[in-house]
Coordinates of C-alpha atoms in Angstrom, one line a residue:
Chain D
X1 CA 86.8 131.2 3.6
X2 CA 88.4 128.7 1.2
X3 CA 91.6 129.6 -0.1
X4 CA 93.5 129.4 -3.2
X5 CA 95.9 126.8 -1.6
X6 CA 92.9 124.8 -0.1
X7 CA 91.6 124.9 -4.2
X8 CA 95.3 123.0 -4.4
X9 CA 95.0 120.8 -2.1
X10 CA 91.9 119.4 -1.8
X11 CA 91.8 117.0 -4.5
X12 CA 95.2 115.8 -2.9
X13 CA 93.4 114.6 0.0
X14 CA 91.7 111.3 -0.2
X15 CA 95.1 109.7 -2.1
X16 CA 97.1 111.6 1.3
X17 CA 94.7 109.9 3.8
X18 CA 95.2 106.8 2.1
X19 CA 98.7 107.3 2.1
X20 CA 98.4 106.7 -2.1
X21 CA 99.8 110.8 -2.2
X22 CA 103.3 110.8 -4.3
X23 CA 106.1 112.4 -2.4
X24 CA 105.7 116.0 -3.8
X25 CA 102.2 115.9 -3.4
X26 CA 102.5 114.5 0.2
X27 CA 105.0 117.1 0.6
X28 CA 102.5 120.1 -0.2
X29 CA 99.8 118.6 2.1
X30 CA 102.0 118.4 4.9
X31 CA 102.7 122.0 4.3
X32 CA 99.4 123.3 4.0
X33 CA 97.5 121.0 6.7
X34 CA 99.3 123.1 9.6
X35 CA 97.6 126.2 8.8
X36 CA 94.3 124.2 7.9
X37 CA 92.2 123.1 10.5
X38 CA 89.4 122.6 7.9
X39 CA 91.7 120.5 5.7
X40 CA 93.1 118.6 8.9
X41 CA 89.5 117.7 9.3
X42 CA 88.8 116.6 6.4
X43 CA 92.2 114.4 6.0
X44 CA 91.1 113.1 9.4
X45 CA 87.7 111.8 8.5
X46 CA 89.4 110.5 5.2
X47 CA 91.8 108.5 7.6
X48 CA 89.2 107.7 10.0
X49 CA 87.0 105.7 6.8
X50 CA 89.6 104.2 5.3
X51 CA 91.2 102.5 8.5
X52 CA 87.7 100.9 8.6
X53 CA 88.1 99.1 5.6
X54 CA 89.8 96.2 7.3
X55 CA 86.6 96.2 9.6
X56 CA 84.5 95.1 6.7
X57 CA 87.2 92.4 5.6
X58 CA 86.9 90.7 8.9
X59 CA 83.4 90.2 8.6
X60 CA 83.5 88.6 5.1
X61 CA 87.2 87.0 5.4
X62 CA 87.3 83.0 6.3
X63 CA 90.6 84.4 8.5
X64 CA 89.5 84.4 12.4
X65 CA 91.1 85.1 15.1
X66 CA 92.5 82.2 16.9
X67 CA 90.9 81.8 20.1
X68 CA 93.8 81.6 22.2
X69 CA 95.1 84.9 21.3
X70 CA 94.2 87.3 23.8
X71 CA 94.1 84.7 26.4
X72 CA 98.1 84.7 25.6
X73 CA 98.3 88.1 25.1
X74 CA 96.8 89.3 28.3
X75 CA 98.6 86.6 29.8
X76 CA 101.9 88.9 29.3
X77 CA 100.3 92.2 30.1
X78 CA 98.8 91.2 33.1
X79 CA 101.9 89.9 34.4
X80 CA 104.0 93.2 33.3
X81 CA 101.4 94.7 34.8
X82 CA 101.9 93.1 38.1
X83 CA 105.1 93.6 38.0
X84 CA 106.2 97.4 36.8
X85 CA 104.3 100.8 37.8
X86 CA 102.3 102.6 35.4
X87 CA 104.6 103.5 32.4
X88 CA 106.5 106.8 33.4
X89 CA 104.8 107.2 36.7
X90 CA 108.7 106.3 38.2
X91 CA 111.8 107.5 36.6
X92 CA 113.7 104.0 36.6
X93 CA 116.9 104.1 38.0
X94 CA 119.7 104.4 35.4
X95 CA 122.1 101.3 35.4
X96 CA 125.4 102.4 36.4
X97 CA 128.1 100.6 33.7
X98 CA 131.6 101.3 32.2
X99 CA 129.4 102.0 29.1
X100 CA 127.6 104.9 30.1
X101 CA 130.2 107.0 29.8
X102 CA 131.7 105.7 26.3
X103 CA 127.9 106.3 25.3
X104 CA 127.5 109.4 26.7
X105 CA 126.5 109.4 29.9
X106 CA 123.4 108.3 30.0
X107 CA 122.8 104.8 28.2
X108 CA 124.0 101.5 29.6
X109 CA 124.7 100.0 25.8
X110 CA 127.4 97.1 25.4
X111 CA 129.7 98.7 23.1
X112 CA 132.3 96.0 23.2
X113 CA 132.5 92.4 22.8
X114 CA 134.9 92.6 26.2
X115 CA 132.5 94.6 28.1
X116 CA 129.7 92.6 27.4
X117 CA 130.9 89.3 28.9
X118 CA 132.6 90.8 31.3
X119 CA 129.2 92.8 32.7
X120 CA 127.1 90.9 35.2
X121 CA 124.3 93.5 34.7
X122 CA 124.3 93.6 31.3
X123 CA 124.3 90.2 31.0
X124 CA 120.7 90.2 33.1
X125 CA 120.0 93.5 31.1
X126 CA 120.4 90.4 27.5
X127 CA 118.2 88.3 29.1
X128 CA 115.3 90.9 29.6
X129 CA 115.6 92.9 26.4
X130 CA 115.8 89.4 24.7
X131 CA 112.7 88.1 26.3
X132 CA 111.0 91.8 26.1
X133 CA 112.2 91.9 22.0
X134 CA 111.3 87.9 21.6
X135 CA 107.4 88.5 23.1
X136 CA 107.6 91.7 20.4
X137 CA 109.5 90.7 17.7
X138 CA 109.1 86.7 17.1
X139 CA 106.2 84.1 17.9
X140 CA 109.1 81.6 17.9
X141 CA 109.4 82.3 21.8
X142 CA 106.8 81.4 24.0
X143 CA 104.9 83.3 25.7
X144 CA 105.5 80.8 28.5
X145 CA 108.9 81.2 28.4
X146 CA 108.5 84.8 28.3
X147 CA 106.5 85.1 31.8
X148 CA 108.4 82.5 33.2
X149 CA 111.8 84.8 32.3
X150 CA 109.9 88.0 33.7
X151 CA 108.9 86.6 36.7
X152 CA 112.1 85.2 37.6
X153 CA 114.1 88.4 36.4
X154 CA 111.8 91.1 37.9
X155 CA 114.3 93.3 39.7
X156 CA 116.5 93.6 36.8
X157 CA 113.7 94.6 34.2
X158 CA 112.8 97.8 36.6
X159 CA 116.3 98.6 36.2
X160 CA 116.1 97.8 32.6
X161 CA 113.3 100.2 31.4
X162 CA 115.3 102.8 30.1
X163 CA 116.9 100.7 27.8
X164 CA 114.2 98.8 26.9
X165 CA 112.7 102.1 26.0
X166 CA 115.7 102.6 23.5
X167 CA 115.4 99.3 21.9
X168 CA 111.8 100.2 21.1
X169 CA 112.1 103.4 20.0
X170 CA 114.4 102.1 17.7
X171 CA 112.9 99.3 16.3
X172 CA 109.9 101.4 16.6
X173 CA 110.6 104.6 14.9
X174 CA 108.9 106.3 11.9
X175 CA 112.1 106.7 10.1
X176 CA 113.7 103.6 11.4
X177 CA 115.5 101.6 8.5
X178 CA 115.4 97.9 8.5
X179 CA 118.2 95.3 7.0
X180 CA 116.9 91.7 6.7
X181 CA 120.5 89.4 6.4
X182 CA 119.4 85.8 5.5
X183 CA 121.6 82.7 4.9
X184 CA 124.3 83.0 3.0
X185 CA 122.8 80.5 0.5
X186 CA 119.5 83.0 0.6
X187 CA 117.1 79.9 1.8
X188 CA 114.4 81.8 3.4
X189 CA 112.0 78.8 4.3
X190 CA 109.4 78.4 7.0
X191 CA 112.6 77.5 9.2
X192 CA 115.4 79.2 7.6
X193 CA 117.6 81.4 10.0
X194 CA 117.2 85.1 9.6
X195 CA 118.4 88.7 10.8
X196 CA 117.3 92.1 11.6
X197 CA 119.2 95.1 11.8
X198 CA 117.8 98.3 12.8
X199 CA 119.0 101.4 12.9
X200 CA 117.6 105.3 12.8
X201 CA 119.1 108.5 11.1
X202 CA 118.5 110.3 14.4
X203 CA 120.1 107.5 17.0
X204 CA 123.3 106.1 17.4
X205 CA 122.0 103.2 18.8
X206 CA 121.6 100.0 16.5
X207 CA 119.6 96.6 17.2
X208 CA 120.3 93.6 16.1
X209 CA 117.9 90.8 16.5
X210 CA 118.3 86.7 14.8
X211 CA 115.9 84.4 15.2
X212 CA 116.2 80.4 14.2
X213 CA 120.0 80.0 15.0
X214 CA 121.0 76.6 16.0
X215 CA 122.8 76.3 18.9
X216 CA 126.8 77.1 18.7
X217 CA 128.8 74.4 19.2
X218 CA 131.5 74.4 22.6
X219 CA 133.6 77.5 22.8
X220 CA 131.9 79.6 19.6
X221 CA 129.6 82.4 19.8
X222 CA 127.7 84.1 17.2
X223 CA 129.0 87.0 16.2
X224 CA 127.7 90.9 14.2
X225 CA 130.2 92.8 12.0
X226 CA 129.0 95.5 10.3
X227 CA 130.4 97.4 7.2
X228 CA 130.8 101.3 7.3
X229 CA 132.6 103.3 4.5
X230 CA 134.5 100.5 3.6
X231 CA 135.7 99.3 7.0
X232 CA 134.5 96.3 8.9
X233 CA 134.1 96.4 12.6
X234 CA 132.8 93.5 15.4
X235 CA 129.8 95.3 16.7
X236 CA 129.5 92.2 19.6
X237 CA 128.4 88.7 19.9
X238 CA 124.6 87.8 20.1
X239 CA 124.2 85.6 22.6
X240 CA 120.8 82.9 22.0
X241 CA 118.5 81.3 23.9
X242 CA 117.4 77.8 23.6
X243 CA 114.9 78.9 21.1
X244 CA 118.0 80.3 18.8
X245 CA 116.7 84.1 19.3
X246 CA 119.1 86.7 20.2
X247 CA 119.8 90.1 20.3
X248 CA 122.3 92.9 20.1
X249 CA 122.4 96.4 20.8
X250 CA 125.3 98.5 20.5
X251 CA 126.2 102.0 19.9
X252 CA 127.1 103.3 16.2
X253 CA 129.2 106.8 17.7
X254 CA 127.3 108.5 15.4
X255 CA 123.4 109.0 14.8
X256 CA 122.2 107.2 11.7
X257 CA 125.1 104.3 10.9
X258 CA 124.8 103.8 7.0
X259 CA 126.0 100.6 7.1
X260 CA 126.9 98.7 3.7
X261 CA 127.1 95.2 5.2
X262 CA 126.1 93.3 8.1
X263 CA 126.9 89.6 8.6
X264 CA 126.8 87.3 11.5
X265 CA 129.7 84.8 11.7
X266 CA 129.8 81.4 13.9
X267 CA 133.6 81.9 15.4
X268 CA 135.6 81.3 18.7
X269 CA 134.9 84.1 21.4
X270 CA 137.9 87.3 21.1
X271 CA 138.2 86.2 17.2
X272 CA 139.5 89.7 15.5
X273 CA 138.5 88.5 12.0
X274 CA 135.3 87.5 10.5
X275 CA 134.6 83.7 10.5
X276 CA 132.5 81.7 8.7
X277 CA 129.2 83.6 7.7
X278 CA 125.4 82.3 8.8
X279 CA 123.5 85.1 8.0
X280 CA 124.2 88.2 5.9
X281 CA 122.8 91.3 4.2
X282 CA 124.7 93.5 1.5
X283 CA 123.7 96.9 0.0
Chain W
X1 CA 72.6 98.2 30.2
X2 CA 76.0 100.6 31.4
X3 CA 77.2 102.4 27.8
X4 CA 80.3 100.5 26.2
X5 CA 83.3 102.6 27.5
X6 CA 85.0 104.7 24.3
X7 CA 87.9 103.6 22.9
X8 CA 89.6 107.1 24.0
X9 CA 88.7 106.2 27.5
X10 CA 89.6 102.3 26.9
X11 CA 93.6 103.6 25.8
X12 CA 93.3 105.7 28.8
X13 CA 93.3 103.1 30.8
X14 CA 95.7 101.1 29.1
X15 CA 98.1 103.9 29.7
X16 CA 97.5 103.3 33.7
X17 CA 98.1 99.1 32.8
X18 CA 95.0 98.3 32.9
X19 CA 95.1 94.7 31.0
X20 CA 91.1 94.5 30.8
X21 CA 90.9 97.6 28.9
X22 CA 93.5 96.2 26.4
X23 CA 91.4 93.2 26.2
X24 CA 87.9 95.6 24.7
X25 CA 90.6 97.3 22.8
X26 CA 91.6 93.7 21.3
X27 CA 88.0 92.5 21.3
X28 CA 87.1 95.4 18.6
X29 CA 90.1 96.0 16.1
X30 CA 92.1 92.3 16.4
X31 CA 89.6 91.0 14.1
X32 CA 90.2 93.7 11.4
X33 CA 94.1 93.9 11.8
X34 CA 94.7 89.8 11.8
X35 CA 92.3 89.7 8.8
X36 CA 94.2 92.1 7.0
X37 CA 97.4 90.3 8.2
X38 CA 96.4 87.0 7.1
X39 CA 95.5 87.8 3.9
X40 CA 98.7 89.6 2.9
X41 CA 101.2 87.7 5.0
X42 CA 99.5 84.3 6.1
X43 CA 97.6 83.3 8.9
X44 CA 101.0 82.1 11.3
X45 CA 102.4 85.7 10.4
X46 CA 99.1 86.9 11.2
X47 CA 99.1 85.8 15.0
X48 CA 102.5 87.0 15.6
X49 CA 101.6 90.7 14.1
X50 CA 98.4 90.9 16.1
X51 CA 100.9 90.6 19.0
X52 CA 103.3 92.5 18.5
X53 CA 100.8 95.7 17.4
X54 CA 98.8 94.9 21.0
X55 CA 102.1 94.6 22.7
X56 CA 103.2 97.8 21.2
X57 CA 99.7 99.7 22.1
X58 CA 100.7 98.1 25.8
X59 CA 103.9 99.6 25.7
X60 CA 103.1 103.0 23.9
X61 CA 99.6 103.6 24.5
X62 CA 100.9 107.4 25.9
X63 CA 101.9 108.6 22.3
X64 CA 98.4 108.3 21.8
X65 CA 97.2 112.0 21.3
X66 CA 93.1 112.2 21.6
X67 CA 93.3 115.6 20.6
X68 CA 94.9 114.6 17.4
X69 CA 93.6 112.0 16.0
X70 CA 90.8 108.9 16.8
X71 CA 92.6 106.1 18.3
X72 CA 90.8 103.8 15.9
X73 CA 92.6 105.8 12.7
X74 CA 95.7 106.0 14.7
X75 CA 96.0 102.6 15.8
X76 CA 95.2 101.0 12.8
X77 CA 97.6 103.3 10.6
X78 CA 99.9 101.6 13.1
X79 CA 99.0 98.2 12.7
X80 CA 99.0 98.8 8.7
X81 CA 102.1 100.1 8.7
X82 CA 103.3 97.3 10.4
X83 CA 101.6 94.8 7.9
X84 CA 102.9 97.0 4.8
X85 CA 106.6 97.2 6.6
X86 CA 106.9 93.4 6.8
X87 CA 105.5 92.8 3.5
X88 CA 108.0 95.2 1.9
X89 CA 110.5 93.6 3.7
X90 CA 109.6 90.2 3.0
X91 CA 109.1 90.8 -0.7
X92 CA 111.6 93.6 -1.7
X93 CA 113.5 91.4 -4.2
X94 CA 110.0 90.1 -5.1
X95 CA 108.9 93.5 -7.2
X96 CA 105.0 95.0 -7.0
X97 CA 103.2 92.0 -8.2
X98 CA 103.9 90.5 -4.1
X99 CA 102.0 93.5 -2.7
X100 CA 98.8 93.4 -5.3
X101 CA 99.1 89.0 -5.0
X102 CA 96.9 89.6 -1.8
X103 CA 94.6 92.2 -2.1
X104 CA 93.3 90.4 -5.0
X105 CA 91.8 88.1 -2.8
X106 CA 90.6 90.8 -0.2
X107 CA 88.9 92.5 -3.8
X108 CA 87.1 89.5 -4.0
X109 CA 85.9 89.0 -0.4
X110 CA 84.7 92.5 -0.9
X111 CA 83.0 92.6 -3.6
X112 CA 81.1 89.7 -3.1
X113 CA 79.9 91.0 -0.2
X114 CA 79.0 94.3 -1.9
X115 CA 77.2 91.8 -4.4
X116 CA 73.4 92.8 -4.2
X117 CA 71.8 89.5 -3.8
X118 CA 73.5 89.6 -0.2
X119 CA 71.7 91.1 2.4
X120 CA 73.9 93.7 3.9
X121 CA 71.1 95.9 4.8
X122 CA 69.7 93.5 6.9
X123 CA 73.4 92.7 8.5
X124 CA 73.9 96.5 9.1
X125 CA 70.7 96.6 11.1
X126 CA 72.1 93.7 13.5
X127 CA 75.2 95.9 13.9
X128 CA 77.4 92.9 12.8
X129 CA 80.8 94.3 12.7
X130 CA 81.8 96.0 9.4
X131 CA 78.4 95.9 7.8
X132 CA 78.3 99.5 7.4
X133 CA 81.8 99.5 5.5
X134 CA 80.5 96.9 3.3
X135 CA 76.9 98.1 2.4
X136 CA 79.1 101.6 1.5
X137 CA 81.6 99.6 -0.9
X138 CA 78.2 98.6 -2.4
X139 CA 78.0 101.9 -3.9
X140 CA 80.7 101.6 -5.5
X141 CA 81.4 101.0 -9.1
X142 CA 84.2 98.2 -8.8
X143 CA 87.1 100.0 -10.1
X144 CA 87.1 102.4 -7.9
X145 CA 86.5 99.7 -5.0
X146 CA 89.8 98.5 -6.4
X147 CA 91.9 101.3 -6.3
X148 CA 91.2 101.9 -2.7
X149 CA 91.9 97.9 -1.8
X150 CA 95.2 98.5 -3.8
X151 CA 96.1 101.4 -2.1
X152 CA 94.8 100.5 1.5
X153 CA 95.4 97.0 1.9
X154 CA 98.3 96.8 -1.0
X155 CA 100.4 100.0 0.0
X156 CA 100.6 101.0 -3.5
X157 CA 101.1 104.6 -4.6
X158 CA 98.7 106.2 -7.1
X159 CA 101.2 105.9 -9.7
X160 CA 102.0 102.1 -8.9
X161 CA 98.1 101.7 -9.3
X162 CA 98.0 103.3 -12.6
X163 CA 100.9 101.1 -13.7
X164 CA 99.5 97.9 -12.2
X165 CA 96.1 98.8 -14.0
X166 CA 97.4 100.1 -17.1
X167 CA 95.3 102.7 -16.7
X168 CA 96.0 106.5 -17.1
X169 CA 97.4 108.0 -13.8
X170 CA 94.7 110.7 -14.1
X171 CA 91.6 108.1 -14.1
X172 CA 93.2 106.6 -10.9
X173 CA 93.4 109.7 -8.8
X174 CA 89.8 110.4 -10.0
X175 CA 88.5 106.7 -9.1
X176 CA 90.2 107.2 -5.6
X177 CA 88.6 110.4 -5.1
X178 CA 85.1 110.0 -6.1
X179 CA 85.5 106.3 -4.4
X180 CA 86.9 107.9 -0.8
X181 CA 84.3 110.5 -1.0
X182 CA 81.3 108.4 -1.5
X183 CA 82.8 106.1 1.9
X184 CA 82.8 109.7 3.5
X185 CA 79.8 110.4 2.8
X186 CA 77.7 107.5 3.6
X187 CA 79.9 106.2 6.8
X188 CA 80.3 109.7 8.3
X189 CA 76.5 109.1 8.5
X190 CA 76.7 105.6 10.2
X191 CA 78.3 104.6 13.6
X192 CA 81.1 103.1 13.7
X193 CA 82.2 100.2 15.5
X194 CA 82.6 102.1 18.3
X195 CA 80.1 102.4 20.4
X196 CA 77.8 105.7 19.7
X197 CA 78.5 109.2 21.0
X198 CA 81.7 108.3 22.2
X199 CA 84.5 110.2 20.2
X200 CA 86.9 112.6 22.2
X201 CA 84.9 115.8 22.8
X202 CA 88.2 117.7 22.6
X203 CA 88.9 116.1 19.1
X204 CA 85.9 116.9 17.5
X205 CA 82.9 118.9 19.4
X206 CA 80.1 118.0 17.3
X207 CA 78.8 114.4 17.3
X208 CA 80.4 112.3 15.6
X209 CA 80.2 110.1 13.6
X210 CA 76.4 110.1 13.8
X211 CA 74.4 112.1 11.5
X212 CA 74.8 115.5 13.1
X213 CA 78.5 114.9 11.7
X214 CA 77.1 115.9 8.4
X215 CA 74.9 118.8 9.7
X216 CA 77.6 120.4 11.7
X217 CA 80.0 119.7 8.5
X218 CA 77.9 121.5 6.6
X219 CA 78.9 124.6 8.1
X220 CA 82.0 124.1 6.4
X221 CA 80.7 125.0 3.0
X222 CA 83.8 125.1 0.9
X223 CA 85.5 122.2 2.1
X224 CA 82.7 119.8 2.6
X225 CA 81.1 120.4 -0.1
X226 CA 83.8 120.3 -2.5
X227 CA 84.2 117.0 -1.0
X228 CA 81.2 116.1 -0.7
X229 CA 80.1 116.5 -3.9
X230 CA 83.2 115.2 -5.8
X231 CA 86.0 117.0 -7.3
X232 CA 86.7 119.2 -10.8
X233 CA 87.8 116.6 -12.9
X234 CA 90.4 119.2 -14.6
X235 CA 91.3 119.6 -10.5
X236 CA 92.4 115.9 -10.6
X237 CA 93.8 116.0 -13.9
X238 CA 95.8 119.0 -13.6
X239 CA 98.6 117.5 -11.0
X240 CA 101.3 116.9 -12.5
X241 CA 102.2 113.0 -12.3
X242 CA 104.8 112.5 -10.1
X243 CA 107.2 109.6 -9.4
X244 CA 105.7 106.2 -7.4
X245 CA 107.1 107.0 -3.5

């Protein structure tokens, strides 16, 4: 039997399933479609056409798939695949670090510009995450490189899967919150350096990722301060690879950072002020 | 000739790192997702999010839920939402007129194919991939094929539609709904790209998407119908308009 709520809802549906719904309206579908299976079927086969609409633009679209894609693409699976066990099928071995215990226990995060130079492991652990985040986060890495990195790093990666599984949760995340920080001059060109900061309201773990960065010159490192009710703080130094990709994850102390500022500074290693910025995002 | 495996099964098998199921899982939704990229981000952009949403199916195929959800709905509401997400974030100083800049070409594309002197009748009977979505935009009237291109491929809220449109907020919700119902209808009757008689059983126990979809549907009186048949205008008209998300 239909009921009076169903009568509310319904004509809420197609706009929800096309995600078109305003808040309050997505709010009282959300509400109703638990108790609903009718109404979850009906949202479902609304989803289920509309997520076929880019179908039909691919037939009629002069945009094709370049032909080396999935060659590329399976390139890198098949090698993960040769190299790690079905995904959850083994508990990976937590990485025992100074760290774990300033992060709770249980994750091996650098939260310290110190204790990330001075940590052999997580050194490794920079390598991997930034080849793992480069094949996900930025074309500007090979592939190449990528496998070439996997293969030589194997062990370490194993040991690394819990944390990659953090890093992609939070880059990942339905509620995850995303800063861009550009140059300071805001020049955001084809080659123009860039930043991403990510963070989640139920983590404490933040990610920082920059992509284009020129090499530093002898004896300076790229550094992340961040901006939280009014203080500023060093969050670490993101190390790059020859492509001028790096990343940085550190540990907030508190789920869901609201950070005002971010900026990433070219300075001498052990600097306890900001230097000269290279990329930046304000509120 | 062996039946082509379900995409339920395919992700399945992904989940186990199986790389060859991935590549029958590219084979059928890269084309949609890079065309969709391409077209609101650029072609280079295009490649790399293509990547990163098959890397991320790689990586995550065990969220995948069969009992929830198709995996073609749910993987493409990923992909989209990765395409939307880095337009957003590419263009949030840029203001609305960024997001609608590309689905005016992808309005285009699709209505000329829903133009009648093209054959799409003919295509849908070779199968070609995405003929049935395009003979169904053929029945409809062009404004509501273009609130549904703003909303799907632009990531615009009803009320961002009516704004962009200059229309009254009440027309769009009215053109959405009459235009998502007539897709309904006439796909819900049409395979889909995947290959027939191959949806989860647990998901949904009567065949589906073929035509017994509708019979079984039918059952459900109320709802389907009320779908089916298209909404009390003074239904649509009677929601309060409320703020762009």
């Amino acid at each position: 039997m239909q009921t009076t709520a169903c009568d509310a809802i319904l004509p809420l549906l197609e706009a929800y399933a096309l995600g078109a719904a305003s808040a309050d309206e997505q709010a009282l579908v959300e509400r109703h479609l638990p108790v609903c299976p009718r109404c979850r079927r009906l949202v479902d086969e609304f989803r289920a056409v509309a997520h076929r609409l880019p179908e039909a633009l691919a037939g009629v679209s002069p945009y094709d798939v370049p032909p080396g894609l999935k060659a590329r693409l399976l390139d890198v699976v098949q090698r993960e695949a040769e190299m790690a066990p079905p995904r959850y099928a083994t508990p990976p071995a937590a990485i025992p670090t100074p760290t774990s215990a300033a992060s709770g226990g249980y994750l091996p995060i650098p939260v310290a510009w110190g204790r990330w130079r001075s940590s052999t492991v997580l050194r490794a652990a920079a390598a991997i995450l930034v080849v793992a985040l480069a094949v996900t986060l930025t074309a500007r890495l090979s592939v190449a490189l990528a496998r070439e990195r996997l293969r030589a790093e194997y062990a370490p990666l194993l040991a690394l899967v819990d944390q990659q599984e953090i890093v992609l949760e939070v880059v990942d995340g339905r509620q995850t919150v995303k800063r861009q920080l550009q140059p300071p001059d805001g020049s955001a060109g084809p080659g123009a350096p860039y930043g991403k900061l990510y963070t989640r309201p139920d983590m404490p773990h933040v990610v920082a990722m920059a992509a284009r960065l020129p090499p530093p010159p002898p004896g300076q490192a790229y550094h992340l301060w961040v901006t939280e009710s009014g203080q500023t703080r060093l969050a670490g130094v993101i190390a790059t690879n020859e492509d001028g990709f790096g990343l940085l994850v550190f540990d907030a102390g508190h789920n869901g950072p609201l950070y005002e500022a971010a900026t990433v500074t070219l300075q001498p290693g052990g600097a306890t002020s900001r230097g000269t910025p290279v990329l930046l995002w304000q509120a | 000739m062996a039946p082509e495996p379900s995409d339920e099964s395919l992700v399945a098998r992904v989940v186990e790192r199986d790389p060859a199921a991935l590549g029958q899982l590219y084979d059928r939704y890269a084309p949609g997702i890079y065309a969709m990229a391409a077209h609101l981000l650029g072609s280079s952009d295009a490649e790399e999010v293509v990547q990163e949403v098959f890397l991320r199916l790689w990586h995550k195929a065990a969220q995948f839920d069969p009992g929830r959800s198709a995996f073609g709905a749910w993987f493409m509401a990923v992909a989209r939402h990765h395409i939307l997400d880095e337009l957003r974030w590419r263009n949030h100083h840029a203001g609305q007129h960024a997001y609608v800049a590309g689905t005016e070409a992808i309005e285009q594309l699709l209505a000329r194919a829903a133009d009648p002197g093209v054959d799409v009748e003919a295509e849908a009977e070779r199968q070609e991939r995405g003929a049935a979505v395009r003979q169904a935009l053929t029945l409809l009237p062009p404004e509501q094929r273009r609130v549904l291109v703003l909303a799907y491929f632009g990531g615009l809220s009803q009320s961002a539609i009516a704004a962009h449109l200059g229309c009254p907020l009440g027309t769009v919700k009215k053109r959405m709904r009459l235009g998502m119902q007539k897709l309904r209808t006439h796909l819900l009757s049409v395979p889909a790209a995947q290959p027939e008689g191959t949806a989860h059983p647990d998901r949904r126990p009567e065949p589906a998407p073929a035509p017994g979809v509708r019979d079984a549907a039918g059952s459900d009186a109320g709802h389907q119908d009320h779908a089916a048949s298209g909404p009390p205008t003074a239904a649509v008209e009677g929601i309060k308009p409320a703020p762009a998300r």
